[in-house]
GROMACS .gro file of C-alpha atoms in nm:
model
  225
    1UNK     CA    1   9.723   9.407  12.291
    2UNK     CA    2   9.627   9.748  12.396
    3UNK     CA    3   9.964   9.877  12.256
    4UNK     CA    4   9.818   9.875  11.912
    5UNK     CA    5   9.575  10.161  12.033
    6UNK     CA    6   9.819  10.410  12.074
    7UNK     CA    7   9.922  10.450  11.647
    8UNK     CA    8   9.557  10.663  11.637
    9UNK     CA    9   9.595  10.779  11.933
   10UNK     CA   10   9.943  10.939  11.859
   11UNK     CA   11   9.807  11.055  11.545
   12UNK     CA   12   9.536  11.208  11.694
   13UNK     CA   13   9.758  11.401  11.992
   14UNK     CA   14  10.037  11.464  11.815
   15UNK     CA   15   9.796  11.559  11.418
   16UNK     CA   16   9.597  11.833  11.668
   17UNK     CA   17   9.864  12.009  11.925
   18UNK     CA   18  10.093  12.012  11.574
   19UNK     CA   19   9.862  12.246  11.356
   20UNK     CA   20   9.737  12.482  11.564
   21UNK     CA   21  10.169  12.501  11.733
   22UNK     CA   22  10.150  12.568  11.368
   23UNK     CA   23   9.936  12.843  11.380
   24UNK     CA   24  10.108  12.950  11.735
   25UNK     CA   25  10.442  13.061  11.548
   26UNK     CA   26  10.225  13.198  11.225
   27UNK     CA   27  10.043  13.425  11.476
   28UNK     CA   28  10.345  13.512  11.708
   29UNK     CA   29  10.636  13.612  11.398
   30UNK     CA   30  10.331  13.785  11.198
   31UNK     CA   31  10.334  13.596  10.924
   32UNK     CA   32   9.936  13.639  10.977
   33UNK     CA   33   9.682  13.768  11.188
   34UNK     CA   34   9.400  13.601  11.236
   35UNK     CA   35   9.211  13.935  11.410
   36UNK     CA   36   9.150  14.068  11.036
   37UNK     CA   37   9.037  13.778  10.941
   38UNK     CA   38   9.113  13.330  11.052
   39UNK     CA   39   9.374  13.183  10.815
   40UNK     CA   40   9.371  12.819  10.700
   41UNK     CA   41   9.606  12.612  10.818
   42UNK     CA   42   9.793  12.542  10.484
   43UNK     CA   43   9.818  12.966  10.533
   44UNK     CA   44   9.979  12.942  10.858
   45UNK     CA   45  10.254  12.592  10.704
   46UNK     CA   46  10.324  12.785  10.449
   47UNK     CA   47  10.578  13.059  10.566
   48UNK     CA   48  10.910  13.014  10.683
   49UNK     CA   49  11.045  12.865  10.969
   50UNK     CA   50  10.677  12.695  11.064
   51UNK     CA   51  10.636  12.587  10.726
   52UNK     CA   52  10.940  12.322  10.746
   53UNK     CA   53  10.793  12.207  11.085
   54UNK     CA   54  10.479  12.149  10.880
   55UNK     CA   55  10.584  11.959  10.613
   56UNK     CA   56  10.782  11.746  10.860
   57UNK     CA   57  10.411  11.725  10.992
   58UNK     CA   58  10.233  11.651  10.718
   59UNK     CA   59  10.515  11.351  10.647
   60UNK     CA   60  10.440  11.153  11.027
   61UNK     CA   61  10.082  11.204  10.953
   62UNK     CA   62  10.100  11.099  10.683
   63UNK     CA   63  10.378  10.762  10.785
   64UNK     CA   64  10.050  10.685  11.098
   65UNK     CA   65   9.780  10.657  10.788
   66UNK     CA   66   9.899  10.434  10.642
   67UNK     CA   67  10.049  10.196  10.904
   68UNK     CA   68   9.641  10.254  11.063
   69UNK     CA   69   9.417  10.210  10.714
   70UNK     CA   70   9.685   9.827  10.643
   71UNK     CA   71   9.567   9.800  10.962
   72UNK     CA   72   9.228   9.835  10.976
   73UNK     CA   73   9.206   9.686  10.628
   74UNK     CA   74   9.412   9.359  10.761
   75UNK     CA   75   9.194   9.379  11.034
   76UNK     CA   76   8.828   9.365  10.864
   77UNK     CA   77   8.946   9.070  10.686
   78UNK     CA   78   9.106   8.802  10.889
   79UNK     CA   79   8.899   8.920  11.214
   80UNK     CA   80   8.594   8.818  10.988
   81UNK     CA   81   8.454   9.159  11.034
   82UNK     CA   82   8.248   9.160  10.668
   83UNK     CA   83   8.057   8.974  10.421
   84UNK     CA   84   8.173   8.803  10.099
   85UNK     CA   85   8.010   9.082   9.944
   86UNK     CA   86   8.193   9.325  10.084
   87UNK     CA   87   8.555   9.217  10.043
   88UNK     CA   88   8.530   9.469   9.747
   89UNK     CA   89   8.447   9.749   9.919
   90UNK     CA   90   8.701   9.659  10.166
   91UNK     CA   91   9.019   9.685   9.947
   92UNK     CA   92   8.831  10.020   9.860
   93UNK     CA   93   8.874  10.179  10.121
   94UNK     CA   94   9.233  10.085  10.125
   95UNK     CA   95   9.267  10.278   9.886
   96UNK     CA   96   9.101  10.526   9.941
   97UNK     CA   97   9.276  10.558  10.286
   98UNK     CA   98   9.647  10.621  10.094
   99UNK     CA   99   9.468  10.870   9.877
  100UNK     CA  100   9.461  11.027  10.231
  101UNK     CA  101   9.784  10.946  10.342
  102UNK     CA  102   9.923  11.100   9.970
  103UNK     CA  103   9.708  11.370  10.001
  104UNK     CA  104   9.854  11.502  10.309
  105UNK     CA  105  10.194  11.494  10.208
  106UNK     CA  106  10.117  11.651   9.969
  107UNK     CA  107   9.960  11.946  10.133
  108UNK     CA  108  10.253  11.941  10.382
  109UNK     CA  109  10.494  12.011  10.086
  110UNK     CA  110  10.429  12.184   9.853
  111UNK     CA  111  10.284  12.611   9.871
  112UNK     CA  112  10.033  12.697   9.917
  113UNK     CA  113   9.810  12.791   9.543
  114UNK     CA  114  10.080  12.529   9.397
  115UNK     CA  115   9.864  12.267   9.167
  116UNK     CA  116   9.948  11.955   9.368
  117UNK     CA  117   9.900  12.137   9.697
  118UNK     CA  118   9.568  12.180   9.615
  119UNK     CA  119   9.490  11.872   9.485
  120UNK     CA  120   9.655  11.725   9.778
  121UNK     CA  121   9.375  11.894   9.999
  122UNK     CA  122   9.135  11.731   9.798
  123UNK     CA  123   9.256  11.386   9.836
  124UNK     CA  124   9.312  11.436  10.166
  125UNK     CA  125   9.006  11.568  10.266
  126UNK     CA  126   8.751  11.408  10.011
  127UNK     CA  127   8.959  11.128  10.017
  128UNK     CA  128   8.930  11.029  10.403
  129UNK     CA  129   8.581  11.074  10.390
  130UNK     CA  130   8.483  10.873  10.239
  131UNK     CA  131   8.719  10.641  10.365
  132UNK     CA  132   8.574  10.636  10.693
  133UNK     CA  133   8.212  10.602  10.484
  134UNK     CA  134   8.308  10.319  10.427
  135UNK     CA  135   8.388  10.224  10.711
  136UNK     CA  136   8.054  10.322  10.890
  137UNK     CA  137   7.931  10.076  10.640
  138UNK     CA  138   8.243   9.821  10.650
  139UNK     CA  139   8.267   9.764  11.016
  140UNK     CA  140   7.960   9.672  11.287
  141UNK     CA  141   8.091   9.837  11.591
  142UNK     CA  142   7.871   9.926  11.887
  143UNK     CA  143   7.607  10.133  11.933
  144UNK     CA  144   7.757  10.397  12.086
  145UNK     CA  145   8.123  10.420  11.911
  146UNK     CA  146   7.861  10.379  11.526
  147UNK     CA  147   7.650  10.658  11.629
  148UNK     CA  148   7.997  10.822  11.768
  149UNK     CA  149   8.136  10.749  11.428
  150UNK     CA  150   7.817  10.802  11.198
  151UNK     CA  151   7.790  11.231  11.347
  152UNK     CA  152   8.110  11.281  11.339
  153UNK     CA  153   8.099  11.177  10.924
  154UNK     CA  154   7.805  11.339  10.873
  155UNK     CA  155   7.960  11.629  11.079
  156UNK     CA  156   8.301  11.647  10.857
  157UNK     CA  157   8.130  11.600  10.518
  158UNK     CA  158   7.874  11.901  10.605
  159UNK     CA  159   8.240  12.093  10.670
  160UNK     CA  160   8.388  12.003  10.413
  161UNK     CA  161   8.126  12.112  10.154
  162UNK     CA  162   8.066  12.398  10.272
  163UNK     CA  163   8.398  12.544  10.267
  164UNK     CA  164   8.480  12.415   9.926
  165UNK     CA  165   8.185  12.573   9.854
  166UNK     CA  166   8.323  12.880  10.127
  167UNK     CA  167   8.687  12.905   9.949
  168UNK     CA  168   8.586  12.932   9.515
  169UNK     CA  169   8.374  13.202   9.623
  170UNK     CA  170   8.559  13.405   9.812
  171UNK     CA  171   8.471  13.357  10.167
  172UNK     CA  172   8.728  13.244  10.298
  173UNK     CA  173   8.764  13.323  10.701
  174UNK     CA  174   8.450  13.088  10.789
  175UNK     CA  175   8.598  12.890  10.491
  176UNK     CA  176   8.842  12.802  10.681
  177UNK     CA  177   8.706  12.800  11.025
  178UNK     CA  178   8.483  12.416  10.827
  179UNK     CA  179   8.816  12.346  10.730
  180UNK     CA  180   8.996  12.416  11.114
  181UNK     CA  181   8.626  12.218  11.246
  182UNK     CA  182   8.691  11.932  10.857
  183UNK     CA  183   9.106  11.814  10.987
  184UNK     CA  184   8.956  11.800  11.380
  185UNK     CA  185   8.717  11.556  11.348
  186UNK     CA  186   8.995  11.375  11.069
  187UNK     CA  187   9.169  11.366  11.425
  188UNK     CA  188   8.927  11.241  11.606
  189UNK     CA  189   8.802  10.919  11.391
  190UNK     CA  190   9.182  10.796  11.352
  191UNK     CA  191   9.136  10.755  11.696
  192UNK     CA  192   8.891  10.578  11.722
  193UNK     CA  193   9.010  10.297  11.549
  194UNK     CA  194   9.223  10.286  11.880
  195UNK     CA  195   8.876  10.143  12.087
  196UNK     CA  196   8.900   9.840  11.754
  197UNK     CA  197   9.318   9.849  11.735
  198UNK     CA  198   9.301   9.775  12.180
  199UNK     CA  199   9.217   9.392  12.102
  200UNK     CA  200   9.445   9.340  11.782
  201UNK     CA  201   9.752   9.063  11.971
  202UNK     CA  202  10.009   9.075  11.697
  203UNK     CA  203  10.045   9.195  11.342
  204UNK     CA  204  10.257   9.077  11.163
  205UNK     CA  205  10.404   9.098  10.729
  206UNK     CA  206  10.464   8.713  10.629
  207UNK     CA  207  10.727   8.760  10.343
  208UNK     CA  208  10.591   8.375  10.134
  209UNK     CA  209  10.903   8.254   9.854
  210UNK     CA  210  10.768   8.120   9.557
  211UNK     CA  211  10.717   7.758   9.583
  212UNK     CA  212  10.998   7.494   9.562
  213UNK     CA  213  11.270   7.821   9.642
  214UNK     CA  214  11.388   7.911  10.003
  215UNK     CA  215  11.610   8.168  10.091
  216UNK     CA  216  11.985   8.133  10.221
  217UNK     CA  217  12.172   8.384  10.393
  218UNK     CA  218  12.294   8.509  10.119
  219UNK     CA  219  12.019   8.613  10.007
  220UNK     CA  220  12.044   8.421   9.723
  221UNK     CA  221  11.706   8.230   9.596
  222UNK     CA  222  11.802   7.813   9.515
  223UNK     CA  223  11.586   7.567   9.406
  224UNK     CA  224  11.427   7.346   9.771
  225UNK     CA  225  11.630   6.938   9.798
   0.00000   0.00000   0.00000
Protein backbone atom coordinates (compact mmCIF):
# COMPACT_ATOMS: atom_id res chain seq x y z
CA UNK A 1 0.00 0.00 0.00
CA UNK A 2 1.75 3.13 -1.25
CA UNK A 3 0.19 5.28 1.49
CA UNK A 4 2.82 4.09 3.98
CA UNK A 5 5.42 5.83 1.84
CA UNK A 6 3.85 9.14 2.87
CA UNK A 7 5.15 8.72 6.44
CA UNK A 8 8.89 9.15 5.66
CA UNK A 9 8.09 11.72 2.97
CA UNK A 10 6.07 13.80 5.44
CA UNK A 11 8.97 13.67 7.92
CA UNK A 12 11.38 14.93 5.28
CA UNK A 13 9.10 17.73 4.09
CA UNK A 14 7.94 18.82 7.56
CA UNK A 15 11.41 18.67 9.09
CA UNK A 16 13.12 20.54 6.26
CA UNK A 17 10.51 23.28 6.00
CA UNK A 18 10.26 23.47 9.79
CA UNK A 19 13.93 24.20 10.52
CA UNK A 20 14.07 26.83 7.76
CA UNK A 21 10.89 28.40 9.11
CA UNK A 22 12.41 28.57 12.61
CA UNK A 23 15.52 30.20 11.16
CA UNK A 24 13.41 32.67 9.16
CA UNK A 25 11.48 33.75 12.26
CA UNK A 26 14.72 34.10 14.25
CA UNK A 27 16.22 36.30 11.54
CA UNK A 28 13.07 38.41 11.17
CA UNK A 29 12.83 39.25 14.89
CA UNK A 30 16.57 39.84 15.22
CA UNK A 31 17.37 37.06 17.69
CA UNK A 32 20.07 35.81 15.30
CA UNK A 33 22.21 37.70 12.82
CA UNK A 34 23.23 35.55 9.87
CA UNK A 35 25.38 38.35 8.44
CA UNK A 36 27.68 38.12 11.46
CA UNK A 37 27.83 34.33 11.83
CA UNK A 38 25.83 31.35 10.66
CA UNK A 39 23.75 30.13 13.62
CA UNK A 40 23.21 26.55 14.73
CA UNK A 41 19.69 25.25 14.27
CA UNK A 42 19.24 25.09 18.05
CA UNK A 43 20.42 28.70 18.35
CA UNK A 44 17.62 29.78 16.03
CA UNK A 45 15.11 27.93 18.17
CA UNK A 46 16.45 29.11 21.52
CA UNK A 47 14.41 32.31 21.81
CA UNK A 48 10.70 33.12 21.95
CA UNK A 49 8.45 32.92 20.04
CA UNK A 50 10.17 30.45 17.70
CA UNK A 51 11.35 28.27 20.59
CA UNK A 52 7.78 27.01 21.07
CA UNK A 53 7.49 26.07 17.41
CA UNK A 54 10.94 24.48 17.49
CA UNK A 55 9.99 22.28 20.47
CA UNK A 56 6.75 21.20 18.82
CA UNK A 57 8.57 20.47 15.57
CA UNK A 58 11.13 18.32 17.40
CA UNK A 59 8.39 16.35 19.17
CA UNK A 60 6.45 15.68 15.97
CA UNK A 61 9.61 14.63 14.12
CA UNK A 62 10.63 12.38 17.04
CA UNK A 63 7.20 10.70 16.97
CA UNK A 64 7.47 10.12 13.22
CA UNK A 65 10.98 8.72 13.61
CA UNK A 66 9.71 6.24 16.22
CA UNK A 67 7.04 5.02 13.82
CA UNK A 68 9.48 4.75 10.92
CA UNK A 69 12.13 2.78 12.80
CA UNK A 70 9.47 0.45 14.25
CA UNK A 71 7.93 -0.24 10.83
CA UNK A 72 11.38 -0.69 9.32
CA UNK A 73 12.33 -3.15 12.07
CA UNK A 74 9.26 -5.32 11.39
CA UNK A 75 9.69 -5.01 7.64
CA UNK A 76 13.23 -6.36 7.82
CA UNK A 77 12.29 -9.03 10.36
CA UNK A 78 9.07 -10.30 8.79
CA UNK A 79 9.81 -9.98 5.08
CA UNK A 80 12.96 -12.07 5.08
CA UNK A 81 15.24 -9.17 4.25
CA UNK A 82 17.96 -10.37 6.64
CA UNK A 83 19.62 -13.67 7.32
CA UNK A 84 19.37 -15.29 10.72
CA UNK A 85 22.79 -14.04 11.75
CA UNK A 86 21.74 -10.42 11.28
CA UNK A 87 18.69 -10.58 13.55
CA UNK A 88 20.60 -9.14 16.49
CA UNK A 89 21.83 -6.27 14.34
CA UNK A 90 18.24 -5.53 13.39
CA UNK A 91 17.36 -5.24 17.09
CA UNK A 92 20.38 -2.98 17.65
CA UNK A 93 19.25 -0.78 14.77
CA UNK A 94 15.83 -0.46 16.42
CA UNK A 95 17.47 0.64 19.68
CA UNK A 96 19.63 3.17 17.84
CA UNK A 97 16.58 4.52 16.03
CA UNK A 98 14.77 4.99 19.34
CA UNK A 99 17.85 6.77 20.71
CA UNK A 100 17.78 9.09 17.70
CA UNK A 101 14.11 9.90 18.31
CA UNK A 102 14.65 10.56 22.02
CA UNK A 103 17.67 12.70 21.25
CA UNK A 104 15.63 14.76 18.81
CA UNK A 105 12.99 15.37 21.47
CA UNK A 106 15.60 16.29 24.12
CA UNK A 107 17.29 18.71 21.72
CA UNK A 108 14.05 20.53 21.00
CA UNK A 109 12.72 20.67 24.57
CA UNK A 110 15.78 21.72 26.57
CA UNK A 111 17.51 25.06 26.25
CA UNK A 112 20.78 25.52 24.41
CA UNK A 113 23.87 24.51 26.47
CA UNK A 114 21.69 22.54 28.94
CA UNK A 115 23.27 19.13 29.61
CA UNK A 116 20.18 17.31 28.31
CA UNK A 117 20.22 19.42 25.14
CA UNK A 118 23.82 18.45 24.44
CA UNK A 119 23.10 14.83 25.37
CA UNK A 120 20.13 14.83 23.03
CA UNK A 121 22.24 16.23 20.21
CA UNK A 122 24.77 13.45 20.70
CA UNK A 123 22.06 10.78 20.72
CA UNK A 124 20.36 12.21 17.66
CA UNK A 125 23.48 12.64 15.55
CA UNK A 126 25.59 9.62 16.51
CA UNK A 127 22.69 7.26 17.23
CA UNK A 128 20.98 8.28 14.02
CA UNK A 129 24.05 7.89 11.84
CA UNK A 130 24.89 4.48 13.29
CA UNK A 131 21.29 3.49 12.63
CA UNK A 132 21.58 4.38 8.95
CA UNK A 133 24.91 2.62 8.59
CA UNK A 134 23.26 -0.54 9.91
CA UNK A 135 20.46 -0.05 7.40
CA UNK A 136 23.04 0.02 4.63
CA UNK A 137 24.46 -3.27 5.92
CA UNK A 138 21.17 -5.02 6.75
CA UNK A 139 19.13 -4.39 3.62
CA UNK A 140 20.32 -5.14 0.13
CA UNK A 141 18.66 -2.33 -1.81
CA UNK A 142 18.61 -1.88 -5.54
CA UNK A 143 21.95 -0.64 -6.88
CA UNK A 144 20.79 2.96 -7.24
CA UNK A 145 19.17 3.25 -3.80
CA UNK A 146 22.05 1.44 -2.10
CA UNK A 147 24.59 3.79 -3.66
CA UNK A 148 22.62 6.90 -2.71
CA UNK A 149 22.18 5.65 0.86
CA UNK A 150 25.88 4.83 1.17
CA UNK A 151 27.01 8.22 -0.17
CA UNK A 152 24.60 10.06 2.13
CA UNK A 153 25.75 8.06 5.18
CA UNK A 154 29.38 8.73 4.36
CA UNK A 155 28.77 12.45 3.79
CA UNK A 156 26.65 12.74 6.95
CA UNK A 157 29.29 11.02 9.06
CA UNK A 158 31.97 13.39 7.80
CA UNK A 159 29.83 16.45 8.48
CA UNK A 160 28.97 15.27 12.01
CA UNK A 161 32.59 14.58 12.98
CA UNK A 162 33.76 17.91 11.56
CA UNK A 163 30.86 19.71 13.26
CA UNK A 164 31.74 18.46 16.74
CA UNK A 165 35.47 19.10 16.22
CA UNK A 166 34.81 22.69 15.11
CA UNK A 167 32.23 23.27 17.86
CA UNK A 168 34.62 22.36 20.67
CA UNK A 169 37.40 24.42 19.06
CA UNK A 170 35.35 27.59 18.75
CA UNK A 171 34.76 27.60 14.98
CA UNK A 172 31.02 27.96 15.33
CA UNK A 173 30.08 29.41 11.95
CA UNK A 174 31.65 26.59 9.92
CA UNK A 175 30.46 24.08 12.50
CA UNK A 176 26.92 25.39 12.12
CA UNK A 177 27.14 24.93 8.34
CA UNK A 178 28.14 21.30 8.90
CA UNK A 179 25.21 20.85 11.28
CA UNK A 180 22.73 22.17 8.71
CA UNK A 181 24.14 19.83 6.07
CA UNK A 182 24.07 16.84 8.44
CA UNK A 183 20.45 17.45 9.45
CA UNK A 184 19.33 17.82 5.84
CA UNK A 185 21.09 14.55 5.02
CA UNK A 186 19.23 12.87 7.89
CA UNK A 187 15.91 14.04 6.48
CA UNK A 188 16.83 12.76 3.01
CA UNK A 189 17.87 9.39 4.46
CA UNK A 190 14.57 9.03 6.28
CA UNK A 191 12.75 10.08 3.11
CA UNK A 192 14.46 7.25 1.19
CA UNK A 193 12.45 4.77 3.26
CA UNK A 194 9.51 5.74 1.05
CA UNK A 195 11.05 3.49 -1.62
CA UNK A 196 10.75 0.52 0.77
CA UNK A 197 7.50 1.47 2.50
CA UNK A 198 5.57 1.67 -0.78
CA UNK A 199 5.65 -2.13 -0.89
CA UNK A 200 4.05 -2.55 2.56
CA UNK A 201 0.46 -3.71 2.22
CA UNK A 202 -0.49 -3.32 5.88
CA UNK A 203 1.06 -2.77 9.30
CA UNK A 204 -0.72 -4.01 12.43
CA UNK A 205 0.09 -4.25 16.13
CA UNK A 206 -1.36 -7.51 17.46
CA UNK A 207 -1.95 -8.20 21.16
CA UNK A 208 -1.55 -11.86 22.13
CA UNK A 209 -3.16 -13.06 25.35
CA UNK A 210 -1.77 -15.70 27.66
CA UNK A 211 -2.90 -19.20 26.76
CA UNK A 212 -6.24 -20.12 28.29
CA UNK A 213 -7.40 -16.51 28.84
CA UNK A 214 -9.64 -14.16 26.90
CA UNK A 215 -10.74 -10.58 27.33
CA UNK A 216 -14.39 -10.00 28.12
CA UNK A 217 -16.20 -6.80 27.09
CA UNK A 218 -15.62 -5.35 30.55
CA UNK A 219 -11.88 -5.82 30.23
CA UNK A 220 -11.56 -8.49 32.95
CA UNK A 221 -9.37 -11.49 32.20
CA UNK A 222 -11.19 -14.79 32.73
CA UNK A 223 -10.31 -18.41 32.14
CA UNK A 224 -11.44 -19.77 28.79
CA UNK A 225 -14.05 -22.51 29.13
